[in-house]
Short mmCIF file of C-alpha atoms in Angstrom, two decimals:
data_model
loop_
_atom_site.label_atom_id
_atom_site.label_comp_id
_atom_site.label_asym_id
_atom_site.label_seq_id
_atom_site.Cartn_x
_atom_site.Cartn_y
_atom_site.Cartn_z
CA MET A 10 7.10 12.89 -30.86
CA LYS A 11 9.93 13.06 -31.63
CA LEU A 12 13.43 12.21 -29.36
CA LYS A 13 15.77 14.86 -29.93
CA PRO A 14 18.97 12.24 -31.86
CA GLY A 15 21.05 10.85 -29.34
CA ILE A 16 18.92 11.35 -26.80
CA ASP A 17 18.95 8.76 -23.48
CA LEU A 18 16.71 6.61 -22.38
CA ARG A 19 17.56 4.59 -20.29
CA GLY A 20 16.99 4.19 -16.76
CA LEU A 21 13.67 5.90 -17.83
CA LYS A 22 11.27 5.28 -15.11
CA PRO A 23 7.03 4.60 -15.64
CA GLU A 24 6.64 7.73 -13.89
CA LEU A 25 7.68 9.65 -17.06
CA ILE A 26 6.61 7.65 -19.98
CA VAL A 27 2.93 8.30 -18.56
CA ALA A 28 4.09 12.49 -18.58
CA MET A 29 6.24 12.27 -21.27
CA MET A 30 1.83 11.01 -22.94
CA VAL A 31 -0.13 13.55 -20.58
CA CYS A 32 2.31 16.14 -22.89
CA GLU A 33 2.24 15.19 -26.51
CA PRO A 34 -1.02 16.11 -26.45
CA ILE A 35 -0.78 19.68 -25.05
CA ILE A 36 2.47 20.62 -26.07
CA SER A 37 1.61 19.22 -30.22
CA LYS A 38 -1.16 21.86 -29.86
CA HIS A 39 1.35 24.90 -30.17
CA ALA A 40 4.28 22.75 -31.58
CA PRO A 41 6.08 19.49 -32.18
CA PHE A 42 6.45 17.41 -29.01
CA VAL A 43 10.43 17.38 -29.35
CA VAL A 44 12.11 15.52 -26.32
CA THR A 45 15.48 16.93 -26.38
CA SER A 46 16.49 15.60 -22.82
CA VAL A 47 15.85 12.09 -20.62
CA CYS A 48 19.13 10.60 -18.97
CA ASP A 49 21.37 12.09 -21.38
CA GLY A 50 23.86 16.07 -20.72
CA LYS A 51 24.93 18.37 -18.91
CA HIS A 52 22.72 18.57 -15.16
CA MET A 53 22.94 20.22 -12.01
CA GLN A 54 24.66 17.53 -9.67
CA GLY A 55 21.27 15.79 -8.06
CA SER A 56 18.95 16.32 -11.10
CA LYS A 57 16.64 13.82 -11.74
CA HIS A 58 17.79 13.11 -14.74
CA TYR A 59 19.89 10.79 -13.35
CA GLU A 60 18.00 9.01 -12.42
CA GLY A 61 15.05 8.58 -15.15
CA LEU A 62 13.21 11.36 -13.33
CA ALA A 63 13.67 14.64 -15.55
CA MET A 64 13.29 15.37 -19.17
CA ASP A 65 13.54 18.20 -21.28
CA ILE A 66 11.03 19.91 -23.78
CA ARG A 67 12.11 21.87 -26.74
CA ILE A 68 10.19 25.48 -27.40
CA ARG A 69 11.68 27.24 -30.02
CA GLU A 70 8.74 26.26 -32.26
CA MET A 71 6.40 27.81 -29.68
CA HIS A 72 4.69 31.30 -29.98
CA PRO A 73 6.22 33.05 -27.35
CA THR A 74 2.75 34.03 -25.90
CA VAL A 75 1.56 30.59 -25.44
CA ILE A 76 4.76 29.12 -23.81
CA ARG A 77 3.25 30.34 -19.79
CA GLY A 78 -0.26 29.32 -20.73
CA CYS A 79 1.76 26.04 -21.83
CA ILE A 80 3.28 25.29 -19.13
CA GLN A 81 0.39 26.00 -16.67
CA GLU A 82 -1.91 23.75 -18.82
CA LEU A 83 1.25 21.15 -18.14
CA ARG A 84 1.49 21.37 -13.90
CA GLU A 85 -3.24 20.78 -14.38
CA ALA A 86 -2.82 17.72 -16.27
CA LEU A 87 0.54 16.47 -14.13
CA GLY A 88 -0.76 17.51 -10.58
CA SER A 89 1.51 17.57 -8.08
CA GLN A 90 3.52 15.38 -7.80
CA PHE A 91 5.47 16.73 -11.45
CA ASP A 92 7.50 20.14 -11.22
CA VAL A 93 6.96 22.07 -15.03
CA VAL A 94 9.99 25.07 -15.33
CA LEU A 95 10.81 26.99 -18.36
CA GLU A 96 14.56 27.86 -18.87
CA GLY A 97 15.34 29.75 -20.58
CA ASP A 98 15.20 27.70 -23.33
CA HIS A 99 13.27 24.60 -23.05
CA ILE A 100 10.81 23.36 -20.32
CA HIS A 101 11.70 21.35 -17.52
CA LEU A 102 9.40 18.28 -16.50
CA GLU A 103 10.35 16.09 -12.84
CA PHE A 104 8.73 13.31 -11.05
CA ASP A 105 9.02 15.60 -7.49
CA PRO A 106 6.89 13.54 -5.12
CA LYS A 107 6.51 16.08 -2.25
#
Protein backbone atom coordinates (compact mmCIF):
# COMPACT_ATOMS: atom_id res chain seq x y z
CA MET A 1 0.00 0.00 0.00
CA LYS A 2 1.15 3.52 -0.77
CA LEU A 3 -0.18 6.80 0.55
CA LYS A 4 -0.34 9.82 -1.72
CA PRO A 5 2.16 12.45 -0.51
CA GLY A 6 0.49 14.93 1.84
CA ILE A 7 -2.33 12.60 2.88
CA ASP A 8 -3.65 13.30 6.39
CA LEU A 9 -4.33 10.24 8.55
CA ARG A 10 -5.11 12.14 11.77
CA GLY A 11 -8.50 10.98 13.01
CA LEU A 12 -8.44 7.74 11.02
CA LYS A 13 -10.86 5.25 12.61
CA PRO A 14 -10.05 1.54 13.18
CA GLU A 15 -12.84 0.45 10.82
CA LEU A 16 -11.00 2.12 7.95
CA ILE A 17 -7.70 0.49 8.89
CA VAL A 18 -9.43 -2.90 8.62
CA ALA A 19 -10.83 -1.87 5.23
CA MET A 20 -7.35 -0.94 4.01
CA MET A 21 -6.08 -4.38 4.98
CA VAL A 22 -8.97 -6.06 3.16
CA CYS A 23 -8.58 -3.87 0.07
CA GLU A 24 -4.84 -4.22 -0.40
CA PRO A 25 -4.73 -7.74 -1.89
CA ILE A 26 -7.81 -7.12 -4.06
CA ILE A 27 -6.59 -3.85 -5.58
CA SER A 28 -2.98 -5.03 -5.88
CA LYS A 29 -4.01 -7.80 -8.27
CA HIS A 30 -4.84 -5.09 -10.81
CA ALA A 31 -2.77 -1.98 -10.00
CA PRO A 32 -0.69 -0.44 -7.23
CA PHE A 33 -2.84 0.19 -4.15
CA VAL A 34 -2.61 3.95 -3.60
CA VAL A 35 -4.81 5.74 -1.06
CA THR A 36 -5.24 9.33 -2.27
CA SER A 37 -7.42 10.81 0.47
CA VAL A 38 -8.59 9.98 3.97
CA CYS A 39 -9.14 12.89 6.38
CA ASP A 40 -7.88 15.49 3.92
CA GLY A 41 -8.99 17.08 0.67
CA LYS A 42 -12.23 18.76 -0.29
CA HIS A 43 -15.36 16.67 -0.03
CA MET A 44 -19.08 17.36 0.15
CA GLN A 45 -20.52 18.62 3.39
CA GLY A 46 -21.14 15.76 5.83
CA SER A 47 -18.61 13.49 4.10
CA LYS A 48 -17.35 10.49 6.06
CA HIS A 49 -13.82 11.65 5.11
CA TYR A 50 -14.06 14.32 7.80
CA GLU A 51 -14.93 11.65 10.38
CA GLY A 52 -11.97 9.42 9.44
CA LEU A 53 -14.37 6.84 8.01
CA ALA A 54 -13.76 7.18 4.25
CA MET A 55 -10.91 6.83 1.80
CA ASP A 56 -10.31 7.28 -1.91
CA ILE A 57 -8.35 4.72 -3.92
CA ARG A 58 -6.51 5.56 -7.14
CA ILE A 59 -7.62 3.64 -10.23
CA ARG A 60 -5.76 5.45 -13.04
CA GLU A 61 -3.34 2.54 -13.42
CA MET A 62 -6.14 -0.04 -13.39
CA HIS A 63 -7.34 -1.38 -16.74
CA PRO A 64 -10.86 -0.04 -17.37
CA THR A 65 -12.27 -3.52 -18.02
CA VAL A 66 -11.51 -4.71 -14.47
CA ILE A 67 -12.72 -1.73 -12.42
CA ARG A 68 -16.37 -2.84 -12.04
CA GLY A 69 -15.34 -6.39 -11.10
CA CYS A 70 -12.85 -5.05 -8.60
CA ILE A 71 -15.54 -2.89 -6.99
CA GLN A 72 -17.84 -5.91 -6.73
CA GLU A 73 -15.06 -7.95 -5.14
CA LEU A 74 -14.43 -5.16 -2.61
CA ARG A 75 -18.14 -5.01 -1.76
CA GLU A 76 -18.28 -8.75 -1.17
CA ALA A 77 -15.10 -8.77 0.93
CA LEU A 78 -16.06 -5.77 3.08
CA GLY A 79 -19.73 -6.59 3.62
CA SER A 80 -22.81 -4.46 4.04
CA GLN A 81 -21.38 -1.98 6.55
CA PHE A 82 -19.20 -0.43 3.84
CA ASP A 83 -20.17 1.54 0.74
CA VAL A 84 -17.88 1.16 -2.29
CA VAL A 85 -18.58 3.57 -5.15
CA LEU A 86 -16.86 4.48 -8.41
CA GLU A 87 -16.49 8.27 -8.43
CA GLY A 88 -14.95 9.19 -11.77
CA ASP A 89 -11.20 8.80 -11.35
CA HIS A 90 -11.18 6.92 -8.03
CA ILE A 91 -12.98 4.40 -5.85
CA HIS A 92 -14.62 5.94 -2.80
CA LEU A 93 -14.98 3.61 0.18
CA GLU A 94 -16.67 4.46 3.46
CA PHE A 95 -17.78 2.79 6.65
CA ASP A 96 -21.51 3.50 6.79
CA PRO A 97 -23.47 0.86 8.74
CA LYS A 98 -27.20 1.00 8.14
